[in-house]
mmCIF file of C-alpha atoms in Angstrom:
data_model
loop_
_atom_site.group_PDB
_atom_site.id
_atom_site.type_symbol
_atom_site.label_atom_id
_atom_site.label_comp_id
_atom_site.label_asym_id
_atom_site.label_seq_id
_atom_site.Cartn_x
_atom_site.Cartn_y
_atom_site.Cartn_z
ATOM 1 C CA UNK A 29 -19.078 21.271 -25.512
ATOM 2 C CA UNK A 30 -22.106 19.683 -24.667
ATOM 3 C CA UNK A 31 -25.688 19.890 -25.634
ATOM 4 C CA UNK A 32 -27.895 21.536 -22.173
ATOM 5 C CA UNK A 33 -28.282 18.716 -20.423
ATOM 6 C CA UNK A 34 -25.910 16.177 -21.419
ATOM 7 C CA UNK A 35 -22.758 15.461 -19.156
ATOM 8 C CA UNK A 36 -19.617 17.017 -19.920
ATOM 9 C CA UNK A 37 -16.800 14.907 -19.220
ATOM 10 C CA UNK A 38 -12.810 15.543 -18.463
ATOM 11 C CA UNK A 39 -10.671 12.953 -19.000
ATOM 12 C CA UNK A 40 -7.403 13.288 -16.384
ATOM 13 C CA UNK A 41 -4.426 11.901 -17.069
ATOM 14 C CA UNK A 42 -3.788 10.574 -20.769
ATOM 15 C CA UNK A 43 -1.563 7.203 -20.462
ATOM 16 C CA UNK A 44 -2.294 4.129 -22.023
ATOM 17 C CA UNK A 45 -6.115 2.801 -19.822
ATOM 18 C CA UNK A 46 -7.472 6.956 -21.078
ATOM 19 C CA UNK A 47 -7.245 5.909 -24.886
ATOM 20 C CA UNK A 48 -9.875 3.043 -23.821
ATOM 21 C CA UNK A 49 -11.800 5.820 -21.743
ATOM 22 C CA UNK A 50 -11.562 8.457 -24.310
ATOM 23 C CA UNK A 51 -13.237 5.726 -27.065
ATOM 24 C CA UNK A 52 -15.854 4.154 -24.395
ATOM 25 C CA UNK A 53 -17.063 7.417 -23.291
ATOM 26 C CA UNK A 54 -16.896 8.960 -26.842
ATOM 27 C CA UNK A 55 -19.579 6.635 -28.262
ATOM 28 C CA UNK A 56 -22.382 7.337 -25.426
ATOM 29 C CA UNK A 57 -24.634 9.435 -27.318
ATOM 30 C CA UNK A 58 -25.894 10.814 -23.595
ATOM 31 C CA UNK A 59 -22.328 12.887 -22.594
ATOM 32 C CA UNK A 60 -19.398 14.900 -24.530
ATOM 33 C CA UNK A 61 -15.862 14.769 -23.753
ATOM 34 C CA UNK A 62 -15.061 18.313 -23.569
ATOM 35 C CA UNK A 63 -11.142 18.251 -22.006
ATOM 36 C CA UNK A 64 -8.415 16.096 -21.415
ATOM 37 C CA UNK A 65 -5.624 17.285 -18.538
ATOM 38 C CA UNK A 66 -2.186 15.524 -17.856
ATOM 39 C CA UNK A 67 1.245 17.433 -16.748
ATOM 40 C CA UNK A 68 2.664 16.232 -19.688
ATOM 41 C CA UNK A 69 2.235 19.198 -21.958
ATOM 42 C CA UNK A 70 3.015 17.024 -25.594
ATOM 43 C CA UNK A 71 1.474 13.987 -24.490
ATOM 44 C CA UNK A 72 -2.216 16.140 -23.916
ATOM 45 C CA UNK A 73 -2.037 18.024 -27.054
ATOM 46 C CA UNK A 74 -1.188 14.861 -29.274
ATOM 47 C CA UNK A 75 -3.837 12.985 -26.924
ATOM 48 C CA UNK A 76 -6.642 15.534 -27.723
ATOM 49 C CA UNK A 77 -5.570 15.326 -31.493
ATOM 50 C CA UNK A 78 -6.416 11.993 -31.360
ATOM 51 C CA UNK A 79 -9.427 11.678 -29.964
ATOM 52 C CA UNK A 80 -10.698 15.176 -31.495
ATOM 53 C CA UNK A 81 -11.102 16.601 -28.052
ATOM 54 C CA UNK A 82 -11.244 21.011 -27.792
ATOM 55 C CA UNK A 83 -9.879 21.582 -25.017
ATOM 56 C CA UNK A 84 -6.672 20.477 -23.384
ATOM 57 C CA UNK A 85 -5.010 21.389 -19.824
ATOM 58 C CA UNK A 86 -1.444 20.761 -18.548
ATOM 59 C CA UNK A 87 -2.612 21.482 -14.584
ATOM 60 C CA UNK A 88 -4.955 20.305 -12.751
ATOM 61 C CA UNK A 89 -5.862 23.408 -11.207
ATOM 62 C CA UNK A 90 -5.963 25.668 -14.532
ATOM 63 C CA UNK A 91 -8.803 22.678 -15.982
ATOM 64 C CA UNK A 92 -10.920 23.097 -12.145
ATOM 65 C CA UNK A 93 -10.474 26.726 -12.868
ATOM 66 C CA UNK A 94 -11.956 26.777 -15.981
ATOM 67 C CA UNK A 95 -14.451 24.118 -15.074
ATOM 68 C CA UNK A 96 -16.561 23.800 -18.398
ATOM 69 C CA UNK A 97 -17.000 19.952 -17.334
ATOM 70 C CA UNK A 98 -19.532 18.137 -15.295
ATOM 71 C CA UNK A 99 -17.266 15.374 -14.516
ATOM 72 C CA UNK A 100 -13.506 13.305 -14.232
ATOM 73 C CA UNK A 101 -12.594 10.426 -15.373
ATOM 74 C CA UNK A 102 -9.597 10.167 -13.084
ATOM 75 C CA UNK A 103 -6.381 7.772 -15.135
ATOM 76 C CA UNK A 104 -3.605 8.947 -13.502
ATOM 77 C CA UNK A 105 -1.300 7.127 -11.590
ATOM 78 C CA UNK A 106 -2.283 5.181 -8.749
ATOM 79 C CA UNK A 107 -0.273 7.412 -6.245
ATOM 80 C CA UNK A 108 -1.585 10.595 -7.111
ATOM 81 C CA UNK A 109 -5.601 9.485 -7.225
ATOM 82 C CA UNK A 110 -6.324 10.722 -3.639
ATOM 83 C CA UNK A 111 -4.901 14.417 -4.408
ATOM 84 C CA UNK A 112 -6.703 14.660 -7.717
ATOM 85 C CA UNK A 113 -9.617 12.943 -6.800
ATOM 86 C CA UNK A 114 -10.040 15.346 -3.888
ATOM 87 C CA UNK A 115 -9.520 18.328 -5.800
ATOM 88 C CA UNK A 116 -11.793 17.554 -8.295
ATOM 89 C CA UNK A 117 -14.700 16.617 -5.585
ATOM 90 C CA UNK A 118 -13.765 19.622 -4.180
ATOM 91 C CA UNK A 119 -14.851 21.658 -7.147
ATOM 92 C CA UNK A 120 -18.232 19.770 -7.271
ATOM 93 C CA UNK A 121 -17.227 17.534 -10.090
ATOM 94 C CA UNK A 122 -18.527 13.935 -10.048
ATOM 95 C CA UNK A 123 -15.426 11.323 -10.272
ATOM 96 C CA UNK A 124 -14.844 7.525 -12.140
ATOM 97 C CA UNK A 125 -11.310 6.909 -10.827
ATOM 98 C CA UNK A 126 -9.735 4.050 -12.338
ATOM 99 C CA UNK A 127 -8.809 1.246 -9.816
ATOM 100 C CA UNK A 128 -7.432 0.928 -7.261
ATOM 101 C CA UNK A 129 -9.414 3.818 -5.566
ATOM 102 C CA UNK A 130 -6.091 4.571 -3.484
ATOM 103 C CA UNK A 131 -3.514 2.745 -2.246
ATOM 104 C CA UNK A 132 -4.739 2.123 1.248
ATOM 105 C CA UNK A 133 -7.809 2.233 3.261
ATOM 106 C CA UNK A 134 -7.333 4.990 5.033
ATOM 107 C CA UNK A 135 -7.052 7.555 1.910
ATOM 108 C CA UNK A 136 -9.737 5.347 0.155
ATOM 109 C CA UNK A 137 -12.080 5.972 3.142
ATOM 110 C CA UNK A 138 -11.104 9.641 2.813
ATOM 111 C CA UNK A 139 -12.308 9.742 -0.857
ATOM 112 C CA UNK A 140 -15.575 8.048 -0.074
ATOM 113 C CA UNK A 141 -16.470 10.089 2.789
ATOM 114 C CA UNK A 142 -15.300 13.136 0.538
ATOM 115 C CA UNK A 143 -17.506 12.340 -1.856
ATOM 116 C CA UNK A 144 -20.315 11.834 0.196
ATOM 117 C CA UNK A 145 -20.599 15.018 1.752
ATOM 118 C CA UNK A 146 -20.273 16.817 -1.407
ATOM 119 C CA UNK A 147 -23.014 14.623 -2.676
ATOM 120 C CA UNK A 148 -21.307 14.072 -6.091
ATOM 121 C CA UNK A 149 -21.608 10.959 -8.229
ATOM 122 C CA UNK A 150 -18.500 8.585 -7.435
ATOM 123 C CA UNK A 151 -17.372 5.400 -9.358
ATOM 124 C CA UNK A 152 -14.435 2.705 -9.517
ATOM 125 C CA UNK A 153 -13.596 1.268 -12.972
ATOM 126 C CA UNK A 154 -13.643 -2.099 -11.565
ATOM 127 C CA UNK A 155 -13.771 -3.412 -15.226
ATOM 128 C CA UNK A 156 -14.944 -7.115 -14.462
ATOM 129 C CA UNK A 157 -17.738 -6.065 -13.379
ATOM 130 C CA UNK A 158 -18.478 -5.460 -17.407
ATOM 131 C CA UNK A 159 -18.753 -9.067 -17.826
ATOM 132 C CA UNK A 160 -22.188 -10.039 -18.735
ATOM 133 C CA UNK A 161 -21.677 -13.762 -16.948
ATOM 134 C CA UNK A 162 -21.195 -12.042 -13.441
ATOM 135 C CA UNK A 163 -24.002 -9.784 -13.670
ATOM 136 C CA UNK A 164 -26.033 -12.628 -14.885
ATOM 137 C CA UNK A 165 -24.581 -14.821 -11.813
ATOM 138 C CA UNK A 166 -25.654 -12.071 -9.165
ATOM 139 C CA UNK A 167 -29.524 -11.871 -10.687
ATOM 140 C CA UNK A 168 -29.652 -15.377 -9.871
ATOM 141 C CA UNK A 169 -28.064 -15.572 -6.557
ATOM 142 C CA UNK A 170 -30.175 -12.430 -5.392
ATOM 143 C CA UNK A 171 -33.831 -14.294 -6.723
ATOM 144 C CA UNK A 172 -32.813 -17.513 -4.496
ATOM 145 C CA UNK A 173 -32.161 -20.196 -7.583
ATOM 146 C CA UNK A 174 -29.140 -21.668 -5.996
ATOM 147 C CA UNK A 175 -30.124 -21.292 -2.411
ATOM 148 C CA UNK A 176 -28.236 -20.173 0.503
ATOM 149 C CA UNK A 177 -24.507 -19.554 -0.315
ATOM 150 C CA UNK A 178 -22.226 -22.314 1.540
ATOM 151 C CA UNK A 179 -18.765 -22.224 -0.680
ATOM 152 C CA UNK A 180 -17.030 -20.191 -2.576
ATOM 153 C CA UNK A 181 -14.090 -20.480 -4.624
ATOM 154 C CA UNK A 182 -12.635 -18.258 -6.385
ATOM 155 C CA UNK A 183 -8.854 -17.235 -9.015
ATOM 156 C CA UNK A 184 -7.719 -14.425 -11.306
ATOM 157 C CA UNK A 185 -5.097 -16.515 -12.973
ATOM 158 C CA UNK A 186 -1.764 -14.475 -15.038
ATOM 159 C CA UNK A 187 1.262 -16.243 -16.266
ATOM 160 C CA UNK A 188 3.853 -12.974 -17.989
ATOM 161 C CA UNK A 189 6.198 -14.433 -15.441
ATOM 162 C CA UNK A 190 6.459 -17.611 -17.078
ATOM 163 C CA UNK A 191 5.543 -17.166 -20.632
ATOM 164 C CA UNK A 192 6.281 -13.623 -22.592
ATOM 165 C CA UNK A 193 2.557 -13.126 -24.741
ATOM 166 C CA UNK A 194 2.784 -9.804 -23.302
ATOM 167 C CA UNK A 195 6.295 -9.125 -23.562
ATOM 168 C CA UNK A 196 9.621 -10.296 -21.711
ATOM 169 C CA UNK A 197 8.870 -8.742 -18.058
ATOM 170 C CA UNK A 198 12.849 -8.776 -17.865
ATOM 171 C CA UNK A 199 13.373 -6.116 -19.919
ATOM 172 C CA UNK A 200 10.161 -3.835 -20.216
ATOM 173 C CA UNK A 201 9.657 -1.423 -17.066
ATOM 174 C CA UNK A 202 6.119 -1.694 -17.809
ATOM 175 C CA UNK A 203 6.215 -5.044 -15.959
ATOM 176 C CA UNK A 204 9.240 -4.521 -13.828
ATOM 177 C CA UNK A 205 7.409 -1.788 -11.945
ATOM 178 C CA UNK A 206 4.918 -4.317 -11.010
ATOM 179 C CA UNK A 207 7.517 -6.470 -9.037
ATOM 180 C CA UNK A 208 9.213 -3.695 -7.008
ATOM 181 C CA UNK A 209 7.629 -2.229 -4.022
ATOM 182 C CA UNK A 210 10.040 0.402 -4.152
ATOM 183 C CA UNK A 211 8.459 1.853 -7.048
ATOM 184 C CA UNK A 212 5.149 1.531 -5.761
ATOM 185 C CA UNK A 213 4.026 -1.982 -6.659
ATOM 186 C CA UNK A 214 1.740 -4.094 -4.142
ATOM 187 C CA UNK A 215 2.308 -6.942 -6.081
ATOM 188 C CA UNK A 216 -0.159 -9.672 -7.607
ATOM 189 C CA UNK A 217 -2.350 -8.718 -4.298
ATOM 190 C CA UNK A 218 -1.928 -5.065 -5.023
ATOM 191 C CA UNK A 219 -2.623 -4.858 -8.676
ATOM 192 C CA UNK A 220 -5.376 -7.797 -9.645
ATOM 193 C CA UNK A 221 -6.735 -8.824 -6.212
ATOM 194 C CA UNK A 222 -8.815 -5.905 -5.642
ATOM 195 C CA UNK A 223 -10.483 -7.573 -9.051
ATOM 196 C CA UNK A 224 -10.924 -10.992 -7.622
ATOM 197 C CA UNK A 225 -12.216 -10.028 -4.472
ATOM 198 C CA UNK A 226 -15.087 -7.264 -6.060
ATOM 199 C CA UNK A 227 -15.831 -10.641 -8.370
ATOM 200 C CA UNK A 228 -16.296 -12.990 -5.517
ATOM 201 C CA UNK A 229 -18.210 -10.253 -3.502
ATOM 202 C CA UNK A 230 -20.344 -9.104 -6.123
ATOM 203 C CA UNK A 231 -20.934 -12.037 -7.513
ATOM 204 C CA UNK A 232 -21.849 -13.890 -4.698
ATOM 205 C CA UNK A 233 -23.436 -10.495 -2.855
ATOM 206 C CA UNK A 234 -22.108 -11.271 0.428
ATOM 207 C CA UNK A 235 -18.855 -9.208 2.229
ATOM 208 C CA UNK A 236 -16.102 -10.976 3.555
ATOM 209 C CA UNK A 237 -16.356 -10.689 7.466
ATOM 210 C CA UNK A 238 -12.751 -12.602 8.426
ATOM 211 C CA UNK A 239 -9.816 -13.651 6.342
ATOM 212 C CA UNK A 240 -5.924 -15.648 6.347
ATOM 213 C CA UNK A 241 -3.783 -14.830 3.541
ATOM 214 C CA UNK A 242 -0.816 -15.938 2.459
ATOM 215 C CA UNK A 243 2.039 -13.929 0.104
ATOM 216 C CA UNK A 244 4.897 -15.167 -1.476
ATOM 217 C CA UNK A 245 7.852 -13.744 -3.488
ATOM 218 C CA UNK A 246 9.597 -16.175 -5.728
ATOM 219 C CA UNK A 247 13.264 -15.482 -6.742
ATOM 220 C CA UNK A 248 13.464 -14.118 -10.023
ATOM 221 C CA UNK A 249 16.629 -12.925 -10.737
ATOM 222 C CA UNK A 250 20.593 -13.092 -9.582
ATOM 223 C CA UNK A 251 20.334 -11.162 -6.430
ATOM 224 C CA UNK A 252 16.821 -10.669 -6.504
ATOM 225 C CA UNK A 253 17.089 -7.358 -8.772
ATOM 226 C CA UNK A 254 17.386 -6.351 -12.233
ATOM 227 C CA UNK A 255 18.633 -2.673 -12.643
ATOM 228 C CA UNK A 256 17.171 -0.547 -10.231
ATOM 229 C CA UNK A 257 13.854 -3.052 -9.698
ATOM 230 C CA UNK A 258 14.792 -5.331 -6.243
ATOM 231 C CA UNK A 259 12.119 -7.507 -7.337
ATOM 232 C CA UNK A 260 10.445 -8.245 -3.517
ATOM 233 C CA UNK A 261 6.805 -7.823 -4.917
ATOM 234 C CA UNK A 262 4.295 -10.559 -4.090
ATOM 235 C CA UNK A 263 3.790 -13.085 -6.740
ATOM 236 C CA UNK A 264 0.833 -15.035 -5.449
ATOM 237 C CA UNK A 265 -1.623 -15.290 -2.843
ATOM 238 C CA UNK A 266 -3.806 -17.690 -1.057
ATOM 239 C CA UNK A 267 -6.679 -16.469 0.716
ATOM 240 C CA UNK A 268 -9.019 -18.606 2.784
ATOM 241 C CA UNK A 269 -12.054 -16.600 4.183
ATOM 242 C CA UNK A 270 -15.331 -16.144 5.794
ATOM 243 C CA UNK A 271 -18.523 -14.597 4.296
ATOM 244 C CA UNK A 272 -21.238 -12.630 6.649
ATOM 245 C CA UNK A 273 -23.368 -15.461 6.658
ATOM 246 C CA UNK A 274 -20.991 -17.849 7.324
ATOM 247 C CA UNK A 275 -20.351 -19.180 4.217
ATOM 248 C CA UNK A 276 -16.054 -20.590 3.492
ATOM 249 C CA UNK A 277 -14.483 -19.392 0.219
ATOM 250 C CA UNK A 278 -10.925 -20.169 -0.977
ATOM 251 C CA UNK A 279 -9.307 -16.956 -3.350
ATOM 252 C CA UNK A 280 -6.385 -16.865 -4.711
ATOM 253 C CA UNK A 281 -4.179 -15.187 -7.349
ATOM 254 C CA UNK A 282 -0.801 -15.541 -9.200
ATOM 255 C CA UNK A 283 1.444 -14.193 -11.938
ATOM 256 C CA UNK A 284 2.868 -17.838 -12.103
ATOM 257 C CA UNK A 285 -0.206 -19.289 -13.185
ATOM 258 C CA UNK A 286 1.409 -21.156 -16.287
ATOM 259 C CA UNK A 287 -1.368 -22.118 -18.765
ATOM 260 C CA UNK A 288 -3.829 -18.864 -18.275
ATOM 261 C CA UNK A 289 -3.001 -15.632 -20.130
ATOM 262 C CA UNK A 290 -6.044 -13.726 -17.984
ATOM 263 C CA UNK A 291 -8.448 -15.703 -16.616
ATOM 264 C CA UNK A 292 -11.245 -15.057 -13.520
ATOM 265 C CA UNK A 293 -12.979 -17.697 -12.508
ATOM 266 C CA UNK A 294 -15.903 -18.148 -9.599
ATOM 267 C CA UNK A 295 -17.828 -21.265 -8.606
ATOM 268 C CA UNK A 296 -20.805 -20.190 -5.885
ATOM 269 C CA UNK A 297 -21.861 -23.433 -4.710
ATOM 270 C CA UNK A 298 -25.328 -22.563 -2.486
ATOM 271 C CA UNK A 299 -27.728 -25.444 -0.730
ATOM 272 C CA UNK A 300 -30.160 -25.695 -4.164
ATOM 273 C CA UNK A 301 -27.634 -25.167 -7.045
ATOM 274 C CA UNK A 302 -24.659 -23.931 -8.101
ATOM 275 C CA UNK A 303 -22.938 -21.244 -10.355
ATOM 276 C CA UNK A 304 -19.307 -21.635 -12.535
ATOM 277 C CA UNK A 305 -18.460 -18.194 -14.139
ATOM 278 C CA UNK A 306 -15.436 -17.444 -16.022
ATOM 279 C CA UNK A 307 -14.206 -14.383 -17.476
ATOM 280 C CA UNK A 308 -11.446 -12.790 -19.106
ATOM 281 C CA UNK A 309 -10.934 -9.158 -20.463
ATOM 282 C CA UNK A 310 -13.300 -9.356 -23.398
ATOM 283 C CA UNK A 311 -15.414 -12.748 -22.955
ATOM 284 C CA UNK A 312 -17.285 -14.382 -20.172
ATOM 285 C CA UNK A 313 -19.195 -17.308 -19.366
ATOM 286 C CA UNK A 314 -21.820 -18.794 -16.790
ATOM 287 C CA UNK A 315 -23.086 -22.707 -16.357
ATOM 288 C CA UNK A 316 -25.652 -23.427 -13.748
ATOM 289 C CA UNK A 317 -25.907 -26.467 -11.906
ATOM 290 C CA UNK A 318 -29.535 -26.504 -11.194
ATOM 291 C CA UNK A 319 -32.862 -28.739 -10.076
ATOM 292 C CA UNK A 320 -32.307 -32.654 -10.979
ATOM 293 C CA UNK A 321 -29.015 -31.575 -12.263
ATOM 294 C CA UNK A 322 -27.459 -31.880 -8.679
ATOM 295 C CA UNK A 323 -28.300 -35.559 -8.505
ATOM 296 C CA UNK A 324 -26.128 -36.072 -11.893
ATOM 297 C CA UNK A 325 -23.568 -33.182 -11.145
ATOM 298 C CA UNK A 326 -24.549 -31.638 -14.050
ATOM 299 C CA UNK A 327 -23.422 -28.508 -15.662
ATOM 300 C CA UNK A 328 -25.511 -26.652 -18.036
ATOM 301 C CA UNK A 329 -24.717 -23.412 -19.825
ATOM 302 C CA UNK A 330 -26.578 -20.186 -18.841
ATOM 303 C CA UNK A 331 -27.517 -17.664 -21.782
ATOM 304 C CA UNK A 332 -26.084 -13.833 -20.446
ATOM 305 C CA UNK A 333 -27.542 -10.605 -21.781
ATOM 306 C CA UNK A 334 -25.801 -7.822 -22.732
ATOM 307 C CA UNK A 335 -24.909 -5.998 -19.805
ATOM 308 C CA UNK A 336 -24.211 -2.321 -19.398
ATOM 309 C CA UNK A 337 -20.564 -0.996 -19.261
ATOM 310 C CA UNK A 338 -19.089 0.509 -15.961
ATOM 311 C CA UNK A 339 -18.846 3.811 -18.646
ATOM 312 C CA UNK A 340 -22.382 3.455 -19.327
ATOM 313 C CA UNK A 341 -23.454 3.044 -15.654
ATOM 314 C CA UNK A 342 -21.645 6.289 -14.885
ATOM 315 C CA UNK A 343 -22.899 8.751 -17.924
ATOM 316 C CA UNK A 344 -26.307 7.022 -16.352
ATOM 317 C CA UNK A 345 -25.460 7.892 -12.866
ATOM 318 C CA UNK A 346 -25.321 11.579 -13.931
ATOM 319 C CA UNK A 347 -28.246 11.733 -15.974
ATOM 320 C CA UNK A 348 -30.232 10.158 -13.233
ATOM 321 C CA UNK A 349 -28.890 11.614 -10.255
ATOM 322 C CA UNK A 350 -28.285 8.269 -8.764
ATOM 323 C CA UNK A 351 -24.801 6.707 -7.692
ATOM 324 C CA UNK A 352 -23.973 3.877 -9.789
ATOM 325 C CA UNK A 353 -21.922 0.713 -8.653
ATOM 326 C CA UNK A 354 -19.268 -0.118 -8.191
ATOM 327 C CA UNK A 355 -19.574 3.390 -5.767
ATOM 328 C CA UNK A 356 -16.025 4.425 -3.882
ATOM 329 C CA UNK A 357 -17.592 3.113 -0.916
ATOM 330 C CA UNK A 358 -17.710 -0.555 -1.866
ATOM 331 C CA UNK A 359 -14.092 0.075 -3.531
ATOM 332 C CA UNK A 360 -12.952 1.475 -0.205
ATOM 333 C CA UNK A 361 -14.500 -1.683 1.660
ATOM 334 C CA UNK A 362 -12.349 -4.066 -0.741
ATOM 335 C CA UNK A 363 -9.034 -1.861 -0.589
ATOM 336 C CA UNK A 364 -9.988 -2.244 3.820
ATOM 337 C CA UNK A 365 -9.581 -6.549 2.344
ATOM 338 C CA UNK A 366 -6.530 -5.652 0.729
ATOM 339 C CA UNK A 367 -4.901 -4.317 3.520
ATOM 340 C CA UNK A 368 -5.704 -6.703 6.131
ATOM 341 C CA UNK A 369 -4.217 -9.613 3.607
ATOM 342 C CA UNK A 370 -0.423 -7.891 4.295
ATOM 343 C CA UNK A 371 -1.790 -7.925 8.169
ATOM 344 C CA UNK A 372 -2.812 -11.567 8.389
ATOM 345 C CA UNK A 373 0.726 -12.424 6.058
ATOM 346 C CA UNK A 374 2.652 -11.183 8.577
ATOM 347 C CA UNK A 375 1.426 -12.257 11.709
ATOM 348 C CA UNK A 376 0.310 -15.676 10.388
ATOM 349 C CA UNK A 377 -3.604 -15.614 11.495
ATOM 350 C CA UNK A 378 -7.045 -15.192 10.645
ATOM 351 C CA UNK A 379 -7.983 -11.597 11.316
ATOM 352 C CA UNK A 380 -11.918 -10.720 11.560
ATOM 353 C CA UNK A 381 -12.237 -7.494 8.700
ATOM 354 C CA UNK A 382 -12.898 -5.326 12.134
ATOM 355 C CA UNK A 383 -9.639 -5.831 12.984
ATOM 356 C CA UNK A 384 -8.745 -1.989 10.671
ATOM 357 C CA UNK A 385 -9.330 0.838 11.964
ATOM 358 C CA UNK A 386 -12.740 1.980 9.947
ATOM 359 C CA UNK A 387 -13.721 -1.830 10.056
#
């Protein structure tokens, strides 16, 4: 266990995104992972094994029983982060639930307001926000260097339906899933948007007040299935919307983006300047057009500080006291985005974010 004072951390569930947990949160010096939990008796014991970890639980409720931890680090399954997530707030433990938050609003909004009144420390691992180019981006936007905000564009770019650098999505269920609603998929909208649109709302520190999307489902297969996956999953997305101050921004997304592996990219344009940031899972960038630049349309490359890790923000949230971002509450905002896209899909129109129930 922990030294007095220093955050004691459980890691819940123990798939593949808790190895990356279990190794982030392992070298803060300020907390301890103390317990891992998953229902998957073998796969916890070998998993604690691993990462040299004392204590491990098979239930939920045996681990909140016990409750020699400060904190979850929630990596279960998407379907099952409300009821864990709630248990563990419940208990007065502080949560970083891996994205999404849930899988609609209305439980999201549950979680956050959960949270809230318990008055316990609550993250999202909304893991581009890691990227030292965006960070970088939204310190300038915020001191005024590119001026008002006016455009916005905006792409998280995948192509493991057209090339197989991650595998052959035709035969591994580990991209399969991802296509079938059926087994819980939300498609390219469900599983990357809620990345593009914290990137474009961070980044550019302005919410999305109205938006048109538009979701299609290419055929992939004879008869649209392969084994039990009908593959009826979006694909891509187009996304035209409007900012709170008025500003236009285009976002899209696609798993048929031939050419990128992984690939984020913003452009703020603003009345004084403009910012180009790209990222991927590992690397980012930032070039500033800026000053007499404009005149020449020149870009220029911006020099980005290390920036903390969304791990590091939360052991820092609990030392401090302090919520760190990105907080359920924003991630509950973005999942109210991702709902209204299926809305404004369906009935063909611009929808104001209001238009929810919560909104």
């Amino acid at each position: 266990m922990g030294a007095p004072g220093i955050p004691r951390l459980l890691i819940l569930g123990t798939g593949g995104i808790a190895h990356r947990h279990a190794e982030h949160f392992g070298a803060i010096p300020g907390c301890a992972v103390v317990a891992a939990c998953d229902v998957n008796a073998e796969r916890v014991k070998a998993f604690g094994a691993m990462h040299h970890i004392p204590n491990v639980f098979d239930d939920l409720d045996a681990a909140l029983a016990w409750g020699e931890f400060d904190a979850v680090i929630n990596a279960t399954p998407d379907p099952v982060h409300k009821a864990t997530t709630l248990a563990a707030i419940a208990a007065g433990k502080a949560v970083f639930c891996e994205k999404p938050l849930a899988l609609d609003h209305a439980d999201a909004l549950a979680m956050t307001e959960a949270a809230e009144a318990a008055g316990v420390v609550n993250m999202v691992n909304l893991t581009y926000r890691n990227a030292s180019a965006i960070q970088m981006a939204r310190r300038m936007v915020d001191a005024g260097e590119i001026g008002a905000v006016r455009h916005v564009e905006a792409s998280y770019l995948q192509s493991w339906l057209t090339g197989r650098h991650w595998g052959d999505w035709r035969q591994d269920e580990r991209w399969l899933w991802r296509l079938s609603s059926a087994h819980g998929s939300k498609g390219v909208l469900g599983d990357i948007g809620i990345h593009i649109l914290d990137f474009a709302t961070f980044g550019t520190g302005l919410e999305v007040a109205a938006l048109q999307a538009r979701l299609k489902t290419f055929d992939k297969a004879a008869g649209g299935a392969i084994g039990a996956y009908r593959l009826d999953a979006n694909d891509s997305c187009a996304m035209t919307v409007e900012f709170a101050n008025g500003a236009l921004g285009v976002i899209h997304m696609s798993r048929f983006a031939t050419g990128y592996a992984n690939d984020l990219h913003l452009t703020i344009h603003g009345e004084m300047g403009a910012l180009k940031i790209w990222s991927n899972t590992t690397e980012s960038t930032l070039s500033a057009c800026l000053g007499a630049d404009i005149e020449t349309q020149t870009w220029r490359p911006i020099e980005c500080p290390p920036t903390p890790r969304n791990a590091d923000r939360f052991v820092i949230a609990l030392l401090s006291g302090i919520n760190g971002e990105p907080s359920f509450r924003h991630a509950s905002e973005v999942q109210k985005l991702l709902d209204l896209c299926f809305v404004s899909d369906a009935e063909r129109r611009m929808l104001p974010v209001g238009t929810l129930s919560g909104g």
